[in-house]
Each structure stands twice: as structure tokens, then as C-alpha cells.
Amino acid sequence: MKQSGWRLPDILAILNGVPHGVALLDRDARLLGMNHALEALTGYPAAQVEGLAADAVLCSHLSHKNPLYRQAMEGGGPVAAEGDLIGASRKKIPVRLTVSALGNGAAADGGLVMVVEDLSLFRALEKERSGGLEAKGIIGHSPQLRKVLDFVPVLAHTDATVLITGETGTGKDLLAEAIHHASGRAAYPFVKVNCGALPENLLESELFGHARGAFTGAHADKPGMFRLAQGGTLFLTEIGDLPLPLQVKLLTVLDDRAFYPLGSSKRVQVDVRVVTGTHRNLKELVAQGRFRQDLYFRLNVLTVHLPPLREREGDAAFLADHFLQQFASGLRKTITGFSAKAMARLAAYAYPGNVRELRNIVEYAVSVCRGSEITPENLPEYVAKAPPASRPAAGQPPAAPVPAAGVEPSMEGPAGEANWQGAEKRLIMETLLRCKGNRGEAARALGWGRSTLWRKMKQHGIG
């Protein structure tokens, strides 16, 4: 490689200040040197790989036989492509390679310079924005669950209160956290409080904090969960168990964004989004006088219902395989899967405890299994003897579809479905107008992929 008076060590010293990986190659795409960033990315010291073919070190599909290198050499470049790099750790790293010829004009005889950009962070953010929620523990492919997950961007792009309903074990806390991480408050805390886990006096202190000397044992000021969640999201699970006196105080906080800690005369201002969850029917609790109607209306701004596992077509088998791999790996067991009879038993079970119960069942089965697959004998006895689950008739919607923004959670069937569809259609149209018809920009604003936006526009008849 011609260096025009520059020595290779001098060039590499300059390149060490570049934040991306950079390699210098000869005309045969052999490594002449790498900067420190590329050494860290590949895991190879430059002195160890000097003189080797670039594709042998980077282990990507972009070898020196690829047109990428030839185009850069013949045309002067730059030529770019994306792929996966596999370094010394044998882990796949998504990268963008940009190759340029060193020299003047076509058929340059000065070798090549290659810039390697690590795209791992961008891929993670892209997955997050496109609604990829498996990282949050929300796993499943059923249409019933996908409808809920498609609604997450709608819930995330507002500060309105959210009420998540669903049976115990359906994953309400995971959905609340997913909404938080998809929202503009993701950089701030996500705090979870179980409203049914503590007696009233301790729960008030837990939520709103207390001043020193407020009660026996209060030896210091306590900030409370509202203040700890400042700027972020406070998830109040089992909101139906919140005592009536605290319901009044919560309503005041939601309206005024301020409260008085227990035993204090100093008013505290907070900026917190409240998401609530319950397995109870709040409307029935209101009729029984156990839940304030005004608080119910205040919480029921945006509502989403998580379907029980028995209504999620095919998800039980999918989740069982997921948990099997998880526990088998943790216990260092080689278990290939479930026998046909064991899977039939799992498919017929009603799962009153939903996903949480299925997880426990698989953990038990993996723990006691001594063979290469899970058999019915490895399942808990109550699963084998349980009657088959009752399921909705073919073509019928689940018992509690996802309601629309602003509608009551008791709305079921076609009316609730129509309202939800209408809210989603309005959101898409408003976003398209705000983005001046740019679908790519609208998809990013909604947190969807372009294909998801296209599919939903077609579904709603938006041209």
C-alpha cells in the first residue's frame, strides 16, 4: 500500500482516535493493521492477525471474493453493506461495513480501508420500537395476545392512566413494564406496588411516604413510592384491594399531582404516570360500595384486557417449550422436549393460574425428569387428573376483548371490538396527518414497523 510519506504506525495512531473499528487492507484484502476499537470489537490483537485475510478475522459473509471489495477497489468506493461479524468470542455482532479504496480514481493501487460500525444498540432499539416485547417476558404468537401487544404503542404514546385487567398470572405487571419502556418516561423509574399486600396504615406510608415522628417507629422521613417514581411510571397492581380511605387520597393525587406525606404539612408535587392492574371486576366492586365510582372513572381512561392462557390459541405449547429450554439450561439437563401424550395433557389443561402456573408446571417437570423428554409421569398429578379446559366455540371472540380508549371494561363482543378498532383508526389517521403523509415517519412515531402500519392501514381502509 502506498503511504505517501506516512508510516503505517502513524496512520494507526490517528485511527485509534476514531470511535468505530477501522482496518487497513492490502489489494488482496489482507489485514495490514487495525485500530483499538476494532481490536475490542473482534477480540483479536492486531499483531496476532496481521497478514491474514480480512474475512478470516472478521468472519462475516463479506469476504474478499464478495463484490463489495471488488467494487471498492475498482470504483474507489465507498461501498457499504450490513451483516454479522463473528469475532474471538464466537458471538454474532450486527455491523455495517464501509469499504473504500486508498488511492486516486479507479483501479486504485493503494489498498483498502474498512470501517466497521457496531449496530448492536441500534438493533436493540429498533426491536424495542417495533413492539418486540419478548425481552420483557411477554411471549406468545396467538392472535389474542398479538392484538394486545399491537395496542402497546397506543398506550405508550400518552400520559393517561391505564387500567390493565386480567386473571391472576396473565402477566399484567409485565405489560405495565412494557408500556413504561415504550413510553417517553423509559429513562425514569418503573415502580411497582401491590395494593393488597400491606395493611392500610403501612400501605399509605409505602405509597405517599411519611415524616419523621408520624407514628411509632418513624425515626426518619420516608419518601414513598410516588416520589421514588418521579418522572417515571407507578404501577399499582391489585388496585381493587386498595382501602377506601386511600382511594380518596389516590384520586386527589391523580387530579392535583400533589399530596401530603403521612404526618407532614408540606405539600409534595409529583410528575408520575399511574398504571393500575386488577383481576377483579371493578364495576361490580363499585355496585357493592367497595370501590369509589369517581376513582373508577378516573382510572378507566385507557383499558386493556389480557386474555387468559386457555383463550390464547397455541400459546400454551409455545410457552411450554420456552420454559423447558430455560429450566433445562439452568439445571444443565439435556431434555429434547415433551412426549406427544405429555403435550396433549398440557394442551387440555385449563390453567386457572395462567402463564405463572404453566411456568411452575414445567419447572416441576424438568426437575423430576430423568430421561431425554418430558412424559405424563413427570407432570404434577393435578394436571394429569384435571378435566379438559372449556374453550370458546370456533369463530367466537374471547370472553373479554381489548376495549377501546375511554370505554368501560365491561363492554364485550362486537361493540367493544368496533370501538377499539375506531380508536386505532383515528390514531393512525391523526399520526399520518401530523407526519404529512410520510408513512415511514408515522410508523416510527407509532412505534410500529412499516409493514405493521401498512397492514393496519389496509385493515382500516385508509388509502
GROMACS .gro file of C-alpha atoms in nm:
model
  463
    1MET     CA    1   0.000   0.000   0.000
    2LYS     CA    2   0.136   0.340  -0.095
    3GLN     CA    3   0.157   0.562   0.212
    4SER     CA    4   0.262   0.898   0.057
    5GLY     CA    5   0.530   0.954   0.318
    6TRP     CA    6   0.311   0.831   0.601
    7ARG     CA    7   0.425   0.530   0.801
    8LEU     CA    8   0.168   0.264   0.895
    9PRO     CA    9   0.215   0.317   1.273
   10ASP     CA   10   0.147   0.689   1.227
   11ILE     CA   11  -0.175   0.618   1.039
   12LEU     CA   12  -0.293   0.366   1.300
   13ALA     CA   13  -0.215   0.615   1.578
   14ILE     CA   14  -0.455   0.859   1.412
   15LEU     CA   15  -0.718   0.589   1.357
   16ASN     CA   16  -0.709   0.496   1.726
   17GLY     CA   17  -0.896   0.819   1.790
   18VAL     CA   18  -1.187   0.706   1.570
   19PRO     CA   19  -1.482   0.564   1.773
   20HIS     CA   20  -1.558   0.295   1.511
   21GLY     CA   21  -1.348  -0.006   1.418
   22VAL     CA   22  -1.110   0.063   1.127
   23ALA     CA   23  -0.888  -0.179   0.936
   24LEU     CA   24  -0.628  -0.116   0.666
   25LEU     CA   25  -0.611  -0.386   0.397
   26ASP     CA   26  -0.383  -0.453   0.103
   27ARG     CA   27  -0.512  -0.515  -0.250
   28ASP     CA   28  -0.573  -0.882  -0.163
   29ALA     CA   29  -0.791  -0.781   0.135
   30ARG     CA   30  -0.529  -0.893   0.387
   31LEU     CA   31  -0.501  -0.706   0.716
   32LEU     CA   32  -0.219  -0.455   0.746
   33GLY     CA   33  -0.343  -0.316   1.076
   34MET     CA   34  -0.645  -0.245   1.298
   35ASN     CA   35  -0.725   0.036   1.540
   36HIS     CA   36  -0.804  -0.024   1.906
   37ALA     CA   37  -1.182  -0.007   1.852
   38LEU     CA   38  -1.171  -0.295   1.604
   39GLU     CA   39  -0.943  -0.495   1.833
   40ALA     CA   40  -1.205  -0.460   2.108
   41LEU     CA   41  -1.489  -0.549   1.870
   42THR     CA   42  -1.326  -0.861   1.725
   43GLY     CA   43  -1.138  -0.971   2.036
   44TYR     CA   44  -0.815  -1.016   1.836
   45PRO     CA   45  -0.491  -0.820   1.894
   46ALA     CA   46  -0.378  -0.651   1.573
   47ALA     CA   47  -0.029  -0.804   1.592
   48GLN     CA   48  -0.180  -1.153   1.606
   49VAL     CA   49  -0.387  -1.122   1.287
   50GLU     CA   50  -0.160  -0.906   1.071
   51GLY     CA   51  -0.128  -1.053   0.723
   52LEU     CA   52  -0.439  -1.270   0.750
   53ALA     CA   53  -0.733  -1.240   0.511
   54ALA     CA   54  -0.992  -0.995   0.642
   55ASP     CA   55  -1.279  -1.245   0.620
   56ALA     CA   56  -1.082  -1.498   0.828
   57VAL     CA   57  -1.062  -1.245   1.112
   58LEU     CA   58  -1.399  -1.075   1.079
   59CYS     CA   59  -1.581  -1.396   0.987
   60SER     CA   60  -1.862  -1.221   0.803
   61HIS     CA   61  -2.030  -1.306   0.476
   62LEU     CA   62  -1.844  -1.012   0.321
   63SER     CA   63  -1.525  -1.184   0.214
   64HIS     CA   64  -1.263  -1.059  -0.031
   65LYS     CA   65  -1.443  -1.259  -0.302
   66ASN     CA   66  -1.757  -1.054  -0.244
   67PRO     CA   67  -1.842  -0.776  -0.494
   68LEU     CA   68  -1.820  -0.530  -0.204
   69TYR     CA   69  -1.441  -0.547  -0.210
   70ARG     CA   70  -1.413  -0.555  -0.587
   71GLN     CA   71  -1.646  -0.256  -0.626
   72ALA     CA   72  -1.444  -0.054  -0.377
   73MET     CA   73  -1.114  -0.148  -0.546
   74GLU     CA   74  -1.235  -0.078  -0.897
   75GLY     CA   75  -1.451   0.227  -0.835
   76GLY     CA   76  -1.273   0.386  -0.544
   77GLY     CA   77  -1.578   0.343  -0.316
   78PRO     CA   78  -1.707   0.389  -0.063
   79VAL     CA   79  -1.921   0.074  -0.074
   80ALA     CA   80  -2.128  -0.028   0.229
   81ALA     CA   81  -2.317  -0.338   0.338
   82GLU     CA   82  -2.463  -0.476   0.661
   83GLY     CA   83  -2.407  -0.821   0.807
   84ASP     CA   84  -2.299  -1.015   1.114
   85LEU     CA   85  -1.943  -1.023   1.244
   86ILE     CA   86  -1.818  -1.320   1.447
   87GLY     CA   87  -1.503  -1.247   1.646
   88ALA     CA   88  -1.298  -1.437   1.900
   89SER     CA   89  -1.596  -1.468   2.139
   90ARG     CA   90  -1.796  -1.651   1.865
   91LYS     CA   91  -2.090  -1.416   1.924
   92LYS     CA   92  -2.277  -1.259   1.635
   93ILE     CA   93  -2.245  -0.882   1.625
   94PRO     CA   94  -2.456  -0.689   1.373
   95VAL     CA   95  -2.229  -0.447   1.186
   96ARG     CA   96  -2.217  -0.212   0.890
   97LEU     CA   97  -1.901  -0.242   0.679
   98THR     CA   98  -1.792   0.052   0.465
   99VAL     CA   99  -1.500  -0.021   0.231
  100SER     CA  100  -1.310   0.246   0.036
  101ALA     CA  101  -1.003   0.228  -0.184
  102LEU     CA  102  -0.690   0.418  -0.090
  103GLY     CA  103  -0.555   0.598  -0.392
  104ASN     CA  104  -0.682   0.816  -0.674
  105GLY     CA  105  -0.958   0.713  -0.910
  106ALA     CA  106  -1.049   0.372  -1.040
  107ALA     CA  107  -0.821   0.071  -1.018
  108ALA     CA  108  -0.653   0.227  -0.716
  109ASP     CA  109  -0.335   0.056  -0.612
  110GLY     CA  110  -0.325   0.184  -0.255
  111GLY     CA  111  -0.519  -0.096  -0.085
  112LEU     CA  112  -0.840  -0.059   0.114
  113VAL     CA  113  -0.968   0.100   0.431
  114MET     CA  114  -1.263  -0.064   0.604
  115VAL     CA  115  -1.480   0.099   0.872
  116VAL     CA  116  -1.678  -0.138   1.096
  117GLU     CA  117  -1.974   0.012   1.284
  118ASP     CA  118  -2.130  -0.187   1.569
  119LEU     CA  119  -2.510  -0.185   1.518
  120SER     CA  120  -2.600  -0.381   1.833
  121LEU     CA  121  -2.752  -0.084   2.015
  122PHE     CA  122  -2.947   0.029   1.709
  123ARG     CA  123  -3.084  -0.322   1.655
  124ALA     CA  124  -3.195  -0.340   2.018
  125LEU     CA  125  -3.368  -0.002   1.995
  126GLU     CA  126  -3.527  -0.099   1.664
  127LYS     CA  127  -3.664  -0.417   1.816
  128GLU     CA  128  -3.798  -0.224   2.113
  129ARG     CA  129  -3.970   0.036   1.893
  130SER     CA  130  -4.120  -0.226   1.663
  131GLY     CA  131  -4.302  -0.388   1.952
  132GLY     CA  132  -4.067  -0.679   2.008
  133LEU     CA  133  -4.167  -0.750   2.369
  134GLU     CA  134  -4.020  -1.092   2.427
  135ALA     CA  135  -3.732  -0.925   2.608
  136LYS     CA  136  -3.988  -0.803   2.863
  137GLY     CA  137  -4.116  -1.157   2.921
  138ILE     CA  138  -4.437  -1.116   2.716
  139ILE     CA  139  -4.417  -1.421   2.492
  140GLY     CA  140  -4.671  -1.569   2.253
  141HIS     CA  141  -4.789  -1.580   1.894
  142SER     CA  142  -5.166  -1.611   1.934
  143PRO     CA  143  -5.393  -1.354   1.763
  144GLN     CA  144  -5.546  -1.274   2.102
  145LEU     CA  145  -5.209  -1.174   2.251
  146ARG     CA  146  -5.083  -1.000   1.936
  147LYS     CA  147  -5.389  -0.772   1.948
  148VAL     CA  148  -5.286  -0.665   2.299
  149LEU     CA  149  -4.921  -0.614   2.201
  150ASP     CA  150  -5.019  -0.410   1.894
  151PHE     CA  151  -5.207  -0.181   2.134
  152VAL     CA  152  -4.894  -0.112   2.346
  153PRO     CA  153  -4.771   0.182   2.129
  154VAL     CA  154  -5.113   0.344   2.165
  155LEU     CA  155  -5.091   0.311   2.542
  156ALA     CA  156  -4.728   0.427   2.550
  157HIS     CA  157  -4.772   0.749   2.350
  158THR     CA  158  -4.985   0.920   2.613
  159ASP     CA  159  -4.969   1.001   2.984
  160ALA     CA  160  -5.330   0.898   3.052
  161THR     CA  161  -5.395   0.644   3.325
  162VAL     CA  162  -5.414   0.282   3.210
  163LEU     CA  163  -5.624   0.005   3.366
  164ILE     CA  164  -5.497  -0.347   3.290
  165THR     CA  165  -5.748  -0.622   3.362
  166GLY     CA  166  -5.698  -0.996   3.351
  167GLU     CA  167  -5.691  -1.309   3.561
  168THR     CA  168  -5.412  -1.379   3.809
  169GLY     CA  169  -5.094  -1.490   3.635
  170THR     CA  170  -5.167  -1.343   3.291
  171GLY     CA  171  -4.872  -1.101   3.308
  172LYS     CA  172  -5.028  -0.765   3.396
  173ASP     CA  173  -4.706  -0.647   3.560
  174LEU     CA  174  -4.503  -0.740   3.251
  175LEU     CA  175  -4.744  -0.550   3.027
  176ALA     CA  176  -4.727  -0.245   3.254
  177GLU     CA  177  -4.347  -0.250   3.239
  178ALA     CA  178  -4.356  -0.289   2.860
  179ILE     CA  179  -4.581   0.018   2.833
  180HIS     CA  180  -4.336   0.212   3.051
  181HIS     CA  181  -4.030   0.112   2.847
  182ALA     CA  182  -4.206   0.202   2.520
  183SER     CA  183  -4.303   0.545   2.653
  184GLY     CA  184  -4.120   0.874   2.682
  185ARG     CA  185  -4.071   0.801   3.053
  186ALA     CA  186  -3.849   0.499   2.990
  187ALA     CA  187  -3.537   0.675   3.120
  188TYR     CA  188  -3.704   0.722   3.460
  189PRO     CA  189  -3.804   0.465   3.725
  190PHE     CA  190  -4.071   0.197   3.693
  191VAL     CA  191  -4.205   0.129   4.043
  192LYS     CA  192  -4.449  -0.149   4.132
  193VAL     CA  193  -4.671  -0.157   4.443
  194ASN     CA  194  -4.910  -0.439   4.538
  195CYS     CA  195  -5.213  -0.270   4.694
  196GLY     CA  196  -5.331  -0.594   4.857
  197ALA     CA  197  -5.003  -0.693   5.018
  198LEU     CA  198  -4.994  -0.446   5.310
  199PRO     CA  199  -5.237  -0.326   5.581
  200GLU     CA  200  -5.387   0.019   5.531
  201ASN     CA  201  -5.153   0.220   5.759
  202LEU     CA  202  -4.838   0.067   5.611
  203LEU     CA  203  -4.969   0.096   5.255
  204GLU     CA  204  -5.029   0.471   5.297
  205SER     CA  205  -4.672   0.517   5.415
  206GLU     CA  206  -4.546   0.295   5.132
  207LEU     CA  207  -4.727   0.499   4.866
  208PHE     CA  208  -4.704   0.855   4.996
  209GLY     CA  209  -4.420   0.840   5.246
  210HIS     CA  210  -4.419   0.981   5.597
  211ALA     CA  211  -4.249   1.246   5.806
  212ARG     CA  212  -4.024   1.167   6.097
  213GLY     CA  213  -4.234   1.105   6.411
  214ALA     CA  214  -4.556   1.048   6.215
  215PHE     CA  215  -4.611   0.726   6.411
  216THR     CA  216  -4.426   0.497   6.648
  217GLY     CA  217  -4.114   0.370   6.476
  218ALA     CA  218  -4.099   0.652   6.218
  219HIS     CA  219  -3.743   0.753   6.308
  220ALA     CA  220  -3.672   0.925   5.975
  221ASP     CA  221  -3.850   1.076   5.675
  222LYS     CA  222  -3.957   0.826   5.410
  223PRO     CA  223  -4.011   0.945   5.051
  224GLY     CA  224  -4.275   0.688   4.943
  225MET     CA  225  -4.322   0.520   4.607
  226PHE     CA  226  -4.483   0.817   4.435
  227ARG     CA  227  -4.173   1.026   4.494
  228LEU     CA  228  -3.939   0.738   4.405
  229ALA     CA  229  -4.121   0.705   4.072
  230GLN     CA  230  -4.076   1.077   3.991
  231GLY     CA  231  -4.069   1.126   3.615
  232GLY     CA  232  -4.150   0.761   3.553
  233THR     CA  233  -4.437   0.517   3.597
  234LEU     CA  234  -4.604   0.385   3.913
  235PHE     CA  235  -4.781   0.052   3.865
  236LEU     CA  236  -5.047  -0.017   4.128
  237THR     CA  237  -5.129  -0.384   4.097
  238GLU     CA  238  -5.444  -0.528   4.257
  239ILE     CA  239  -5.597  -0.181   4.269
  240GLY     CA  240  -5.930  -0.342   4.362
  241ASP     CA  241  -5.784  -0.420   4.707
  242LEU     CA  242  -5.697  -0.055   4.782
  243PRO     CA  243  -5.877   0.051   5.106
  244LEU     CA  244  -6.149   0.316   5.064
  245PRO     CA  245  -5.967   0.593   5.260
  246LEU     CA  246  -5.661   0.553   5.035
  247GLN     CA  247  -5.884   0.557   4.728
  248VAL     CA  248  -5.977   0.916   4.821
  249LYS     CA  249  -5.613   1.014   4.855
  250LEU     CA  250  -5.519   0.846   4.527
  251LEU     CA  251  -5.799   1.030   4.346
  252THR     CA  252  -5.663   1.359   4.483
  253VAL     CA  253  -5.312   1.278   4.362
  254LEU     CA  254  -5.438   1.189   4.014
  255ASP     CA  255  -5.629   1.518   3.993
  256ASP     CA  256  -5.382   1.756   4.161
  257ARG     CA  257  -5.047   1.580   4.101
  258ALA     CA  258  -4.970   1.658   4.464
  259PHE     CA  259  -5.018   1.508   4.812
  260TYR     CA  260  -4.922   1.541   5.179
  261PRO     CA  261  -4.700   1.264   5.319
  262LEU     CA  262  -4.828   1.097   5.635
  263GLY     CA  263  -4.771   1.329   5.933
  264SER     CA  264  -4.643   1.617   5.720
  265SER     CA  265  -4.787   1.960   5.644
  266LYS     CA  266  -4.561   2.007   5.342
  267ARG     CA  267  -4.729   1.950   5.005
  268VAL     CA  268  -4.531   1.740   4.758
  269GLN     CA  269  -4.565   1.784   4.381
  270VAL     CA  270  -4.507   1.477   4.162
  271ASP     CA  271  -4.489   1.403   3.790
  272VAL     CA  272  -4.577   1.034   3.769
  273ARG     CA  273  -4.782   0.830   3.526
  274VAL     CA  274  -5.013   0.584   3.701
  275VAL     CA  275  -5.089   0.241   3.555
  276THR     CA  276  -5.316   0.009   3.750
  277GLY     CA  277  -5.395  -0.360   3.730
  278THR     CA  278  -5.660  -0.588   3.876
  279HIS     CA  279  -5.806  -0.936   3.841
  280ARG     CA  280  -6.133  -0.815   3.997
  281ASN     CA  281  -6.438  -0.665   3.826
  282LEU     CA  282  -6.417  -0.303   3.942
  283LYS     CA  283  -6.766  -0.225   3.817
  284GLU     CA  284  -6.907  -0.491   4.049
  285LEU     CA  285  -6.699  -0.354   4.338
  286VAL     CA  286  -6.846  -0.008   4.269
  287ALA     CA  287  -7.200  -0.154   4.285
  288GLN     CA  288  -7.110  -0.321   4.616
  289GLY     CA  289  -6.978   0.006   4.760
  290ARG     CA  290  -6.624  -0.132   4.791
  291PHE     CA  291  -6.470   0.090   4.522
  292ARG     CA  292  -6.531   0.458   4.459
  293GLN     CA  293  -6.713   0.529   4.136
  294ASP     CA  294  -6.527   0.856   4.077
  295LEU     CA  295  -6.191   0.679   4.111
  296TYR     CA  296  -6.311   0.402   3.879
  297PHE     CA  297  -6.393   0.659   3.610
  298ARG     CA  298  -6.059   0.835   3.670
  299LEU     CA  299  -5.861   0.512   3.627
  300ASN     CA  300  -6.067   0.381   3.335
  301VAL     CA  301  -5.928   0.620   3.071
  302LEU     CA  302  -5.736   0.360   2.871
  303THR     CA  303  -5.820  -0.005   2.934
  304VAL     CA  304  -5.658  -0.323   2.807
  305HIS     CA  305  -5.757  -0.680   2.891
  306LEU     CA  306  -5.503  -0.962   2.899
  307PRO     CA  307  -5.673  -1.284   2.786
  308PRO     CA  308  -5.631  -1.598   2.998
  309LEU     CA  309  -5.394  -1.862   2.866
  310ARG     CA  310  -5.679  -2.102   2.782
  311GLU     CA  311  -5.806  -1.848   2.525
  312ARG     CA  312  -5.466  -1.788   2.362
  313GLU     CA  313  -5.459  -2.032   2.072
  314GLY     CA  314  -5.134  -2.229   2.058
  315ASP     CA  315  -4.953  -2.021   2.320
  316ALA     CA  316  -4.957  -2.291   2.588
  317ALA     CA  317  -4.741  -2.523   2.374
  318PHE     CA  318  -4.517  -2.234   2.266
  319LEU     CA  319  -4.463  -2.120   2.626
  320ALA     CA  320  -4.410  -2.476   2.748
  321ASP     CA  321  -4.123  -2.520   2.502
  322HIS     CA  322  -3.980  -2.181   2.603
  323PHE     CA  323  -3.985  -2.265   2.975
  324LEU     CA  324  -3.846  -2.613   2.904
  325GLN     CA  325  -3.538  -2.469   2.736
  326GLN     CA  326  -3.498  -2.213   3.013
  327PHE     CA  327  -3.512  -2.461   3.302
  328ALA     CA  328  -3.323  -2.740   3.126
  329SER     CA  329  -3.039  -2.499   3.057
  330GLY     CA  330  -3.039  -2.376   3.417
  331LEU     CA  331  -3.031  -2.731   3.556
  332ARG     CA  332  -2.784  -2.845   3.288
  333LYS     CA  333  -3.015  -3.120   3.167
  334THR     CA  334  -3.041  -3.248   2.810
  335ILE     CA  335  -3.416  -3.268   2.751
  336THR     CA  336  -3.528  -3.256   2.389
  337GLY     CA  337  -3.895  -3.179   2.451
  338PHE     CA  338  -4.233  -3.317   2.555
  339SER     CA  339  -4.373  -3.654   2.452
  340ALA     CA  340  -4.694  -3.646   2.247
  341LYS     CA  341  -4.900  -3.763   2.546
  342ALA     CA  342  -4.746  -3.505   2.781
  343MET     CA  343  -4.813  -3.224   2.535
  344ALA     CA  344  -5.172  -3.346   2.493
  345ARG     CA  345  -5.220  -3.326   2.870
  346LEU     CA  346  -5.078  -2.973   2.877
  347ALA     CA  347  -5.298  -2.868   2.586
  348ALA     CA  348  -5.612  -2.999   2.762
  349TYR     CA  349  -5.543  -2.828   3.095
  350ALA     CA  350  -5.740  -2.514   3.188
  351TYR     CA  351  -5.456  -2.320   3.362
  352PRO     CA  352  -5.651  -2.133   3.631
  353GLY     CA  353  -5.316  -1.977   3.728
  354ASN     CA  354  -5.238  -1.891   3.364
  355VAL     CA  355  -4.879  -1.833   3.248
  356ARG     CA  356  -4.741  -1.829   3.603
  357GLU     CA  357  -4.892  -2.173   3.667
  358LEU     CA  358  -4.763  -2.315   3.337
  359ARG     CA  359  -4.415  -2.195   3.427
  360ASN     CA  360  -4.435  -2.376   3.762
  361ILE     CA  361  -4.563  -2.694   3.596
  362VAL     CA  362  -4.273  -2.701   3.350
  363GLU     CA  363  -4.019  -2.624   3.623
  364TYR     CA  364  -4.150  -2.919   3.825
  365ALA     CA  365  -4.146  -3.149   3.521
  366VAL     CA  366  -3.788  -3.057   3.427
  367SER     CA  367  -3.673  -3.101   3.785
  368VAL     CA  368  -3.810  -3.456   3.821
  369CYS     CA  369  -3.745  -3.575   3.465
  370ARG     CA  370  -3.461  -3.829   3.435
  371GLY     CA  371  -3.494  -3.906   3.066
  372SER     CA  372  -3.449  -3.716   2.742
  373GLU     CA  373  -3.811  -3.597   2.716
  374ILE     CA  374  -4.095  -3.497   2.946
  375THR     CA  375  -4.360  -3.769   2.983
  376PRO     CA  376  -4.703  -3.757   3.156
  377GLU     CA  377  -4.544  -3.921   3.461
  378ASN     CA  378  -4.324  -3.612   3.503
  379LEU     CA  379  -4.621  -3.374   3.519
  380PRO     CA  380  -4.786  -3.280   3.851
  381GLU     CA  381  -5.064  -3.520   3.941
  382TYR     CA  382  -5.331  -3.249   3.941
  383VAL     CA  383  -5.254  -3.169   3.577
  384ALA     CA  384  -5.299  -3.530   3.466
  385LYS     CA  385  -5.631  -3.568   3.652
  386ALA     CA  386  -5.780  -3.227   3.568
  387PRO     CA  387  -6.086  -3.211   3.334
  388PRO     CA  388  -6.029  -3.061   2.987
  389ALA     CA  389  -6.047  -2.683   2.959
  390SER     CA  390  -6.366  -2.527   2.827
  391ARG     CA  391  -6.279  -2.313   2.525
  392PRO     CA  392  -6.477  -2.063   2.318
  393ALA     CA  393  -6.661  -2.206   2.020
  394ALA     CA  394  -6.486  -2.186   1.685
  395GLY     CA  395  -6.517  -1.843   1.529
  396GLN     CA  396  -6.628  -1.680   1.856
  397PRO     CA  397  -6.426  -1.394   2.009
  398PRO     CA  398  -6.263  -1.434   2.351
  399ALA     CA  399  -6.482  -1.355   2.650
  400ALA     CA  400  -6.318  -1.018   2.711
  401PRO     CA  401  -6.169  -0.848   2.405
  402VAL     CA  402  -5.938  -0.548   2.428
  403PRO     CA  403  -6.158  -0.244   2.495
  404ALA     CA  404  -6.113   0.093   2.332
  405ALA     CA  405  -5.968   0.403   2.488
  406GLY     CA  406  -6.229   0.562   2.711
  407VAL     CA  407  -6.479   0.273   2.712
  408GLU     CA  408  -6.573   0.068   3.012
  409PRO     CA  409  -6.404  -0.271   3.056
  410SER     CA  410  -6.744  -0.442   3.071
  411MET     CA  411  -6.800  -0.379   2.701
  412GLU     CA  412  -6.767  -0.710   2.522
  413GLY     CA  413  -6.830  -0.862   2.183
  414PRO     CA  414  -6.874  -0.671   1.856
  415ALA     CA  415  -6.946  -0.330   2.014
  416GLY     CA  416  -6.623  -0.327   2.216
  417GLU     CA  417  -6.431  -0.455   1.913
  418ALA     CA  418  -6.571  -0.179   1.693
  419ASN     CA  419  -6.483   0.091   1.944
  420TRP     CA  420  -6.127  -0.036   1.978
  421GLN     CA  421  -6.086  -0.051   1.601
  422GLY     CA  422  -6.224   0.302   1.572
  423ALA     CA  423  -5.977   0.438   1.827
  424GLU     CA  424  -5.687   0.274   1.646
  425LYS     CA  425  -5.803   0.407   1.308
  426ARG     CA  426  -5.828   0.762   1.446
  427LEU     CA  427  -5.480   0.734   1.596
  428ILE     CA  428  -5.332   0.623   1.262
  429MET     CA  429  -5.506   0.899   1.067
  430GLU     CA  430  -5.402   1.169   1.317
  431THR     CA  431  -5.041   1.047   1.309
  432LEU     CA  432  -5.034   1.043   0.928
  433LEU     CA  433  -5.169   1.397   0.920
  434ARG     CA  434  -4.909   1.509   1.173
  435CYS     CA  435  -4.634   1.343   0.964
  436LYS     CA  436  -4.775   1.495   0.640
  437GLY     CA  437  -4.847   1.152   0.493
  438ASN     CA  438  -4.492   1.016   0.543
  439ARG     CA  439  -4.561   0.652   0.631
  440GLY     CA  440  -4.210   0.576   0.748
  441GLU     CA  441  -4.215   0.869   0.988
  442ALA     CA  442  -4.566   0.778   1.102
  443ALA     CA  443  -4.463   0.418   1.172
  444ARG     CA  444  -4.171   0.541   1.384
  445ALA     CA  445  -4.400   0.781   1.574
  446LEU     CA  446  -4.641   0.497   1.649
  447GLY     CA  447  -4.363   0.259   1.747
  448TRP     CA  448  -4.455   0.011   1.470
  449GLY     CA  449  -4.265  -0.135   1.178
  450ARG     CA  450  -4.358  -0.010   0.828
  451SER     CA  451  -4.518  -0.345   0.742
  452THR     CA  452  -4.735  -0.328   1.057
  453LEU     CA  453  -4.855   0.022   0.967
  454TRP     CA  454  -4.925  -0.086   0.607
  455ARG     CA  455  -5.124  -0.388   0.729
  456LYS     CA  456  -5.329  -0.182   0.973
  457MET     CA  457  -5.399   0.090   0.712
  458LYS     CA  458  -5.527  -0.177   0.476
  459GLN     CA  459  -5.735  -0.329   0.756
  460HIS     CA  460  -5.895   0.006   0.838
  461GLY     CA  461  -5.943   0.108   0.472
  462ILE     CA  462  -5.703   0.402   0.492
  463GLY     CA  463  -5.567   0.483   0.146
   0.00000   0.00000   0.00000
